Coordinates of C-alpha atoms in Angstrom, one line a residue:
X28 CA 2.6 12.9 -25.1
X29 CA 5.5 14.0 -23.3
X30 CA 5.8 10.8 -20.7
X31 CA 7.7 11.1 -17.5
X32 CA 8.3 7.5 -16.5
X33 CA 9.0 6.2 -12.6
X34 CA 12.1 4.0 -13.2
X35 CA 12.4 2.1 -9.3
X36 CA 15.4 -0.1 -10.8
X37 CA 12.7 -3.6 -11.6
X38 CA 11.7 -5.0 -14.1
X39 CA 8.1 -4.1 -13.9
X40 CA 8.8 0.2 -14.3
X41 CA 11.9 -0.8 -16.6
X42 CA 9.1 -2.5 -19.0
X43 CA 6.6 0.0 -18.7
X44 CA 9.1 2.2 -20.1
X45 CA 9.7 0.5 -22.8
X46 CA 6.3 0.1 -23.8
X47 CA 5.5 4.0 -23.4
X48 CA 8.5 4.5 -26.1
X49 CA 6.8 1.8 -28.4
X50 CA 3.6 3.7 -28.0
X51 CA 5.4 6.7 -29.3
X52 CA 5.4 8.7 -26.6
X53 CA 8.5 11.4 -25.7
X54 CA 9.8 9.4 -22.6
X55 CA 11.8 10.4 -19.8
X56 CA 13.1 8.1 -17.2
X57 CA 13.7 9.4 -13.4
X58 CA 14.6 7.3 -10.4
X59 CA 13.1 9.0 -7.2
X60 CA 16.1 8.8 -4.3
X61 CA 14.1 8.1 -1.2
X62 CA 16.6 8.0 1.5
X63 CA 19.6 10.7 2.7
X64 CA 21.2 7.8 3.6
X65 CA 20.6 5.0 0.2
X66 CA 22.7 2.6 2.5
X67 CA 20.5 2.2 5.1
X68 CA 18.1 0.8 2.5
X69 CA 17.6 -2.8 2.0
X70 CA 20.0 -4.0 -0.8
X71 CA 20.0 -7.3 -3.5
X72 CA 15.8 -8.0 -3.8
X73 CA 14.7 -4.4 -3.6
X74 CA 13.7 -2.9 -7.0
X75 CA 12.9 -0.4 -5.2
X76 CA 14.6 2.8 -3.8
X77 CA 18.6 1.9 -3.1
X78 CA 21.8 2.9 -5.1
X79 CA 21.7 -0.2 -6.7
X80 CA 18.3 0.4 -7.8
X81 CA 19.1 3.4 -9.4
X82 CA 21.9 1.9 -11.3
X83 CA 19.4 -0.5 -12.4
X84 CA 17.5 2.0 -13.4
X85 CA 20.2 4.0 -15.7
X86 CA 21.4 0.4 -17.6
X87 CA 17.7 -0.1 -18.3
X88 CA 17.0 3.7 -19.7
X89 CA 20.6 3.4 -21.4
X90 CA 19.2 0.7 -23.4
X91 CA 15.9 2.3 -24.2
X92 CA 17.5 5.1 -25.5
X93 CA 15.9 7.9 -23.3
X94 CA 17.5 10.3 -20.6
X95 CA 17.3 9.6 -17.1
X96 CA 17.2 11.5 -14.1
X97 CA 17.7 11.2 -10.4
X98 CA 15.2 13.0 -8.2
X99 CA 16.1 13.6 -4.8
X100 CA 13.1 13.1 -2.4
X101 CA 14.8 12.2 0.5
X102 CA 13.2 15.2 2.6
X103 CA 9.8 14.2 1.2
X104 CA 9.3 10.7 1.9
X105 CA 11.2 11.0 5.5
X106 CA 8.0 13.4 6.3
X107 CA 5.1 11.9 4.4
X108 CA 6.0 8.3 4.7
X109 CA 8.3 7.1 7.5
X110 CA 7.4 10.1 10.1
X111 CA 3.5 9.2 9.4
X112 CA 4.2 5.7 9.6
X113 CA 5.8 6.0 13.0
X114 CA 3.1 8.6 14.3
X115 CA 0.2 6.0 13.3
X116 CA 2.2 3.1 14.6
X117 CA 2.5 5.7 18.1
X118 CA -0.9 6.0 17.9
X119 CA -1.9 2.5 18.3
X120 CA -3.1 2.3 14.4
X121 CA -1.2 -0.5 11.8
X122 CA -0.7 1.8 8.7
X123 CA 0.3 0.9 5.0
X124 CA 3.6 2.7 4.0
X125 CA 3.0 1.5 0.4
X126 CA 0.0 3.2 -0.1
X127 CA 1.4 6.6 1.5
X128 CA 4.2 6.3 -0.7
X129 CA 2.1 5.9 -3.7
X130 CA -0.4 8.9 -3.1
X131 CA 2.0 11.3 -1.0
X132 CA 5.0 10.3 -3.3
X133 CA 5.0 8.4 -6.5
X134 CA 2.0 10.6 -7.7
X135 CA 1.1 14.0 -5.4
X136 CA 5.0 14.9 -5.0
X137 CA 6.0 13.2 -8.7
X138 CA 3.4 14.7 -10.6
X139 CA 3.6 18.2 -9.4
X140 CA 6.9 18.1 -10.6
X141 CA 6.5 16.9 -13.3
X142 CA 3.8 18.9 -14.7
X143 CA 5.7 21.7 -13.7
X144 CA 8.2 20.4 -16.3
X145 CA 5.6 20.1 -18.9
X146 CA 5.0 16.8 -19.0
X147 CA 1.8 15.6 -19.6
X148 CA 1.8 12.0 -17.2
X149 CA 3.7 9.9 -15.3
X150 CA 4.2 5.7 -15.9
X151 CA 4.6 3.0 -13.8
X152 CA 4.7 -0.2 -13.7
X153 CA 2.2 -0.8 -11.0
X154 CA -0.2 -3.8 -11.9
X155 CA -3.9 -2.1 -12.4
X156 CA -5.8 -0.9 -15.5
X157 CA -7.1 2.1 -16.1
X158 CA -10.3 2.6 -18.6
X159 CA -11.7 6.1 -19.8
X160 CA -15.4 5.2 -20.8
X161 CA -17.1 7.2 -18.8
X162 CA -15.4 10.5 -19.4
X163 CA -13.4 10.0 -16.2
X164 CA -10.3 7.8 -15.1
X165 CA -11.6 4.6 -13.6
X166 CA -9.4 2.3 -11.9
X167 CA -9.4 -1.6 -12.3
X168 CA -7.8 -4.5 -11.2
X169 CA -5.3 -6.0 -13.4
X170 CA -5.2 -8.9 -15.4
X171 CA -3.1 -11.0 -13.2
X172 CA -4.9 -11.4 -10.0
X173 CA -2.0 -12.6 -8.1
X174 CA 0.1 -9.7 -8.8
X175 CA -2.8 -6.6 -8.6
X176 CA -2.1 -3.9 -7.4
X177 CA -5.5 -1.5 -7.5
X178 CA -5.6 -1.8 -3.8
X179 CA -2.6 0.3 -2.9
X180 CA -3.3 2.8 -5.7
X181 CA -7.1 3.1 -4.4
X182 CA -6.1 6.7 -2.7
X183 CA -5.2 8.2 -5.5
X184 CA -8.0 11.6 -6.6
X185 CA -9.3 11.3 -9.9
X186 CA -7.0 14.1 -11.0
X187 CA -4.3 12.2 -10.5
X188 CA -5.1 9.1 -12.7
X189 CA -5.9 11.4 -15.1
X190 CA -1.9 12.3 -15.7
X191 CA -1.7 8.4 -14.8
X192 CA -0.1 5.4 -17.1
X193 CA 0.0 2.0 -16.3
X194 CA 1.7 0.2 -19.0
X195 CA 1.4 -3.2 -17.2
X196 CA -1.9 -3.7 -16.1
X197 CA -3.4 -6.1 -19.1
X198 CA -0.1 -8.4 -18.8
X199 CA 1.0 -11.1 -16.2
X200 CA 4.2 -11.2 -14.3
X201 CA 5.3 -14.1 -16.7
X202 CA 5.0 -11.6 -19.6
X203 CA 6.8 -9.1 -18.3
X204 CA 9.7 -11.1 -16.9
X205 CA 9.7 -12.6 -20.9
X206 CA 9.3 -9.4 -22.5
X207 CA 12.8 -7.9 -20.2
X208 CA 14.8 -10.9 -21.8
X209 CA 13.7 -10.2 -25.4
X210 CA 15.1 -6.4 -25.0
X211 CA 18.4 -7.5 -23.1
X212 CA 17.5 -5.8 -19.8
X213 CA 19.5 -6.6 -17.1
X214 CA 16.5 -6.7 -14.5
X215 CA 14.7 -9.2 -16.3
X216 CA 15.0 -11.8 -13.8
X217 CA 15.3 -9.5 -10.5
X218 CA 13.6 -10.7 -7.7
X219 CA 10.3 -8.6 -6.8
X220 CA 10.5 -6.5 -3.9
X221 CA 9.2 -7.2 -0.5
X222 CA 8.8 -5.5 3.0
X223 CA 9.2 -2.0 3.8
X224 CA 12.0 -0.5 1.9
X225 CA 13.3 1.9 5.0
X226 CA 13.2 -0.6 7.4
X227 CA 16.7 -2.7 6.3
X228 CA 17.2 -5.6 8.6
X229 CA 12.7 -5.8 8.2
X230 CA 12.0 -6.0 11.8
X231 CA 9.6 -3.5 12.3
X232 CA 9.2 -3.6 16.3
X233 CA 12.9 -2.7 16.5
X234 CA 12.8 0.6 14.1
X235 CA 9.8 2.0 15.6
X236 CA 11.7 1.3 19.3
X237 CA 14.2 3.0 18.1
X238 CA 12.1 5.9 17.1
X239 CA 9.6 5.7 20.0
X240 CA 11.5 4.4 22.7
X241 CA 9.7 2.1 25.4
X242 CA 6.4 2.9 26.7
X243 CA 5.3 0.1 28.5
X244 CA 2.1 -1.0 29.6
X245 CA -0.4 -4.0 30.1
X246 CA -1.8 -6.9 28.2
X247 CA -5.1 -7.7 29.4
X248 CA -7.3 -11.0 29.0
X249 CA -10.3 -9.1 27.5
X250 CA -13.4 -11.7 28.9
X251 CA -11.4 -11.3 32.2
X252 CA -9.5 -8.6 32.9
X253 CA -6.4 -10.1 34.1
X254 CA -3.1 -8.9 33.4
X255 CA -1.7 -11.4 31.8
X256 CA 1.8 -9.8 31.1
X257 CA 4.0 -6.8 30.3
X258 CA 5.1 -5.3 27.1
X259 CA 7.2 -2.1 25.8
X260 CA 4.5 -0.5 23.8
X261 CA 1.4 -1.5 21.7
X262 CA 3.5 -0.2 18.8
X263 CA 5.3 -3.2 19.3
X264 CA 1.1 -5.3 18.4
X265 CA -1.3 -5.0 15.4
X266 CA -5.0 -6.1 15.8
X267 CA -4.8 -10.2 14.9
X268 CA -0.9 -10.5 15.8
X269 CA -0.6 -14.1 17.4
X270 CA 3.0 -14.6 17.5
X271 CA 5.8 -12.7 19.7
X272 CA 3.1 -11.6 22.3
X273 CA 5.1 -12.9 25.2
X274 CA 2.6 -14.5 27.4
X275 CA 3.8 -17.2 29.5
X276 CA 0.7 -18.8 30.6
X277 CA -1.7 -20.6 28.0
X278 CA -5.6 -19.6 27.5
X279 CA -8.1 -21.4 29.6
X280 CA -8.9 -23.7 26.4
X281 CA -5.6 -23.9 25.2
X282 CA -5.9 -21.9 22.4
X283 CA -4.0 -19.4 21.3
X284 CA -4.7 -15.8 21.8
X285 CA -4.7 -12.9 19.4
X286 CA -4.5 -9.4 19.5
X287 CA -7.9 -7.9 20.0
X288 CA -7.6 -4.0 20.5
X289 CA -4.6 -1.4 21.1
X290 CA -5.2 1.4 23.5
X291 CA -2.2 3.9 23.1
X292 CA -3.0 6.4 26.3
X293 CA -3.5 4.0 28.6
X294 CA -0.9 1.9 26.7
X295 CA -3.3 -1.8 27.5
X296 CA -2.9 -4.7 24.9
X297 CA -6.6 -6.6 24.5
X298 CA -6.1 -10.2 23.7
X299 CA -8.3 -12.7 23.4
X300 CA -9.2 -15.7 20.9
X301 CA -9.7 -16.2 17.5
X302 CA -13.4 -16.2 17.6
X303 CA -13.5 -12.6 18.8
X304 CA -11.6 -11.2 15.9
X305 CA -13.9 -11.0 14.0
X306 CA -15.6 -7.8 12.2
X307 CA -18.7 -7.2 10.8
X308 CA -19.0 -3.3 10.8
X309 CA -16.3 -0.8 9.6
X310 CA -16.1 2.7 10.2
X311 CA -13.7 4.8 7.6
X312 CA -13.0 8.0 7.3
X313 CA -11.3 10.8 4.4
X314 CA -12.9 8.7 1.6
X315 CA -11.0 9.2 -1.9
X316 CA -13.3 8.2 -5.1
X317 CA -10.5 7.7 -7.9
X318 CA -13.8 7.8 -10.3
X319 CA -15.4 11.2 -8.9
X320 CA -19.0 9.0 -7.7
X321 CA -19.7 9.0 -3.8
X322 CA -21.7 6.4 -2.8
X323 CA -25.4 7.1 -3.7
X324 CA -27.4 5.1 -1.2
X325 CA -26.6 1.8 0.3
X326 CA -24.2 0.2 -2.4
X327 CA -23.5 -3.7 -2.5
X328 CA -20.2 -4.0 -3.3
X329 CA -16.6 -6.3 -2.6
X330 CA -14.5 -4.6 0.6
X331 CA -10.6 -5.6 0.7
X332 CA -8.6 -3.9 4.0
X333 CA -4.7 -5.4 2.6
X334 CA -3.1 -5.6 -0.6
X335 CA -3.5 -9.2 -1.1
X336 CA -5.9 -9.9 1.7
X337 CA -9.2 -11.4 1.5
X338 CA -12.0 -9.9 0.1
X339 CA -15.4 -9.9 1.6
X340 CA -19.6 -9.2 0.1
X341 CA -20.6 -6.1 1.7
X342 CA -23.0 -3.5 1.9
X343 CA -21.5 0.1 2.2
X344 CA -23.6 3.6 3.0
X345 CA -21.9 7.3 3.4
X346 CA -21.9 8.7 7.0
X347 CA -21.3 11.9 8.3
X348 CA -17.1 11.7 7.8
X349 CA -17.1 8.9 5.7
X350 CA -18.6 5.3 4.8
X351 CA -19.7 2.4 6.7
X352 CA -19.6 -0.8 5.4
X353 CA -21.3 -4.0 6.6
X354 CA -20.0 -7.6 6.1
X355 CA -21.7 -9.9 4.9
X356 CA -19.4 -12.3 6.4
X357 CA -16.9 -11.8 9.3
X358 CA -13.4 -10.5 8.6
X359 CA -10.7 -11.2 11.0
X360 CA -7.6 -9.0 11.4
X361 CA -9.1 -5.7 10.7
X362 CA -7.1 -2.7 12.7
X363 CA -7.9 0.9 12.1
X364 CA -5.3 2.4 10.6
X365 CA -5.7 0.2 7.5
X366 CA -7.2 1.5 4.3
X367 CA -10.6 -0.6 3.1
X368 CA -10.9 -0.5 -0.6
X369 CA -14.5 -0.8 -2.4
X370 CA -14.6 -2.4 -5.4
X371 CA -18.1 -3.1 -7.2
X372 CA -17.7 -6.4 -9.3
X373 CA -18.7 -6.1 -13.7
X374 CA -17.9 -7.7 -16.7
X375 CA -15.2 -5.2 -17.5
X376 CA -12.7 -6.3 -14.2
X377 CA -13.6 -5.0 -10.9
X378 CA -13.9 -1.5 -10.2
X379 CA -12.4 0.8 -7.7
X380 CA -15.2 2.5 -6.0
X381 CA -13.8 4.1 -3.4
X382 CA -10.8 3.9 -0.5
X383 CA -10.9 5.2 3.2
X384 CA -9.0 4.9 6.4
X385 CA -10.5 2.5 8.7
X386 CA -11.1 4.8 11.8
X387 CA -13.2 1.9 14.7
X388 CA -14.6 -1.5 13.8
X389 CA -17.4 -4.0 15.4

């Protein structure tokens, strides 16, 4: 096949490559150039979308012996990624940018490109399986557990993974990292990256003040009521937050209180304890089934709401926009805003059933 391969300057994409040229494929590097301004990117443990990156990237195709491009997507990702992060942020929702970047960029945007070019898929070096027994793509978690990455790939349509490689998903990080050294790339040993790539100093309440500005408002004692303090805006909070809330005065019992609930119009902070985080019930909306199977009844399955969060036994029905699911144990932590991944346990690795924005929770 005629292989476009996503080369973000790490090891993991760099080997990927390498192993779609031993496969025989007819490869083609690209480095996607996510920011008008690469500077203002994070630099040294990125692997991710900065000018060093990219030069990463070029030693790494140099030595594979296939071209290499540079994609400008600048325009793309400043709309799809950072503008929706804000807006969700705005709207008192805690949003993955990793996940919109891999649907809205590394696939939707990349792929229509490149099968405009004639190519016939992209590779990554994203950390999930993919197995075809069923006629259709289905989407797995990856051998190494600690480094999977099926979660933030769960959005992607069916469509997509069909025109999807991922090189790495049978190996472990330890592999890979051994496999760079034995073909003399220069990223062997490059630290992973971490944090949100257009955020550079990774303090997330000051970029989104600087895009929001301050919209102040109060944070309530939910049992009581009473104002307890002031803030600049719940963009500033995410449902569980403990730390940085800015309360003077200690809880009754003397524990420590969480974030409870965000309510953007009226701009009020809920806190309250730890005991009252918790979630049963989820609500999630614009459902994506990578496999092309909607639920079909009441389905027992494994629910995840982070990328390496904790997982939870659940019970999960369609509803009229969506899917509900019910815990079978509480969850603490879980904001709308977040995507909850289904996943039904077999012998073959657990399966992606389906994704879905979590719209309200109980």
């Amino acid at each position: 096949m005629r292989v476009l391969a996503a080369m973000s300057g790490g090891v993991d994409s760099a080997v990927a490559a390498a192993r779609a040229v031993d496969a025989g494929h007819d490869v083609t590097g690209v480095h996607l150039a996510l920011s008008a301004k690469p500077g203002t990117l994070r630099e040294g443990a990125r692997g991710c979308c900065t000018v060093e990156d990219s030069r990463d990237a070029r030693r790494a195709a140099d030595i594979l012996g296939i071209p290499f491009y540079v994609w400008d997507f600048a325009e793309r990702f400043s709309e799809e990624v950072i503008e929706t992060f804000v807006g969700e942020y705005a709207a008192g929702r805690t949003p993955n940018p990793c996940m919109t970047c891999n649907e809205k960029i590394k696939f939707e945007a990349l792929l229509e490109k490149a099968a405009a070019l004639g190519f016939d898929a992209v590779s990554t070096g994203h950390y999930a399986r993919l197995s075809h027994e069923s006629g259709v793509p289905e989407l797995r978690r990856s051998r190494d557990e600690g480094k999977d990455q099926s979660y933030v790939l769960a959005s992607l349509t069916s469509q997509q993974l069909r025109h999807a490689m991922f090189p790495l998903g049978h190996s472990l990080k330890s592999e890979v990292r051994a496999e760079a050294e034995q073909r003399d790339l220069a990223v062997a040993q490059k630290p992973d990256s971490h944090d949100i790539c257009f955020i550079p100093d990774g303090d997330t309440k000051k970029f989104l003040d600087s895009k929001l500005g301050e919209r102040p408002g109060d944070m309530v004692d939910a049992d009581s009521g009473e104002v307890l303090t002031q803030h600049s805006g719940v963009h500033g909070f995410t449902v569980g937050q403990r730390k940085g809330l800015g309360i003077d005065k200690p809880a009754p019992d003397g524990r420590p209180r969480y974030v409870l609930s965000l309510e953007p119009v009226s701009g009020t902070v809920k806190v309250g304890s730890a005991d009252e985080l918790g979630v049963t019930e989820i609500d999630a909306t614009r459902p994506v089934w990578p496999s092309e199977s909607a639920l079909d009844g009441p389905t027992e399955c494994v629910a995840q709401i982070r990328a390496h969060g904790e997982t939870g036994e659940a019970v999960a029905e369609m509803t009229g926009e969506g899917f509900r699911v019910r815990l079978r144990e509480p969850m603490r932590g879980v904001a709308p805003g977040q995507s909850v991944v289904l996943y039904r346990p077999d012998p073959a690795g657990d399966l992606v059933l389906g994704s879905a924005k979590i719209s309200e929770t109980r």
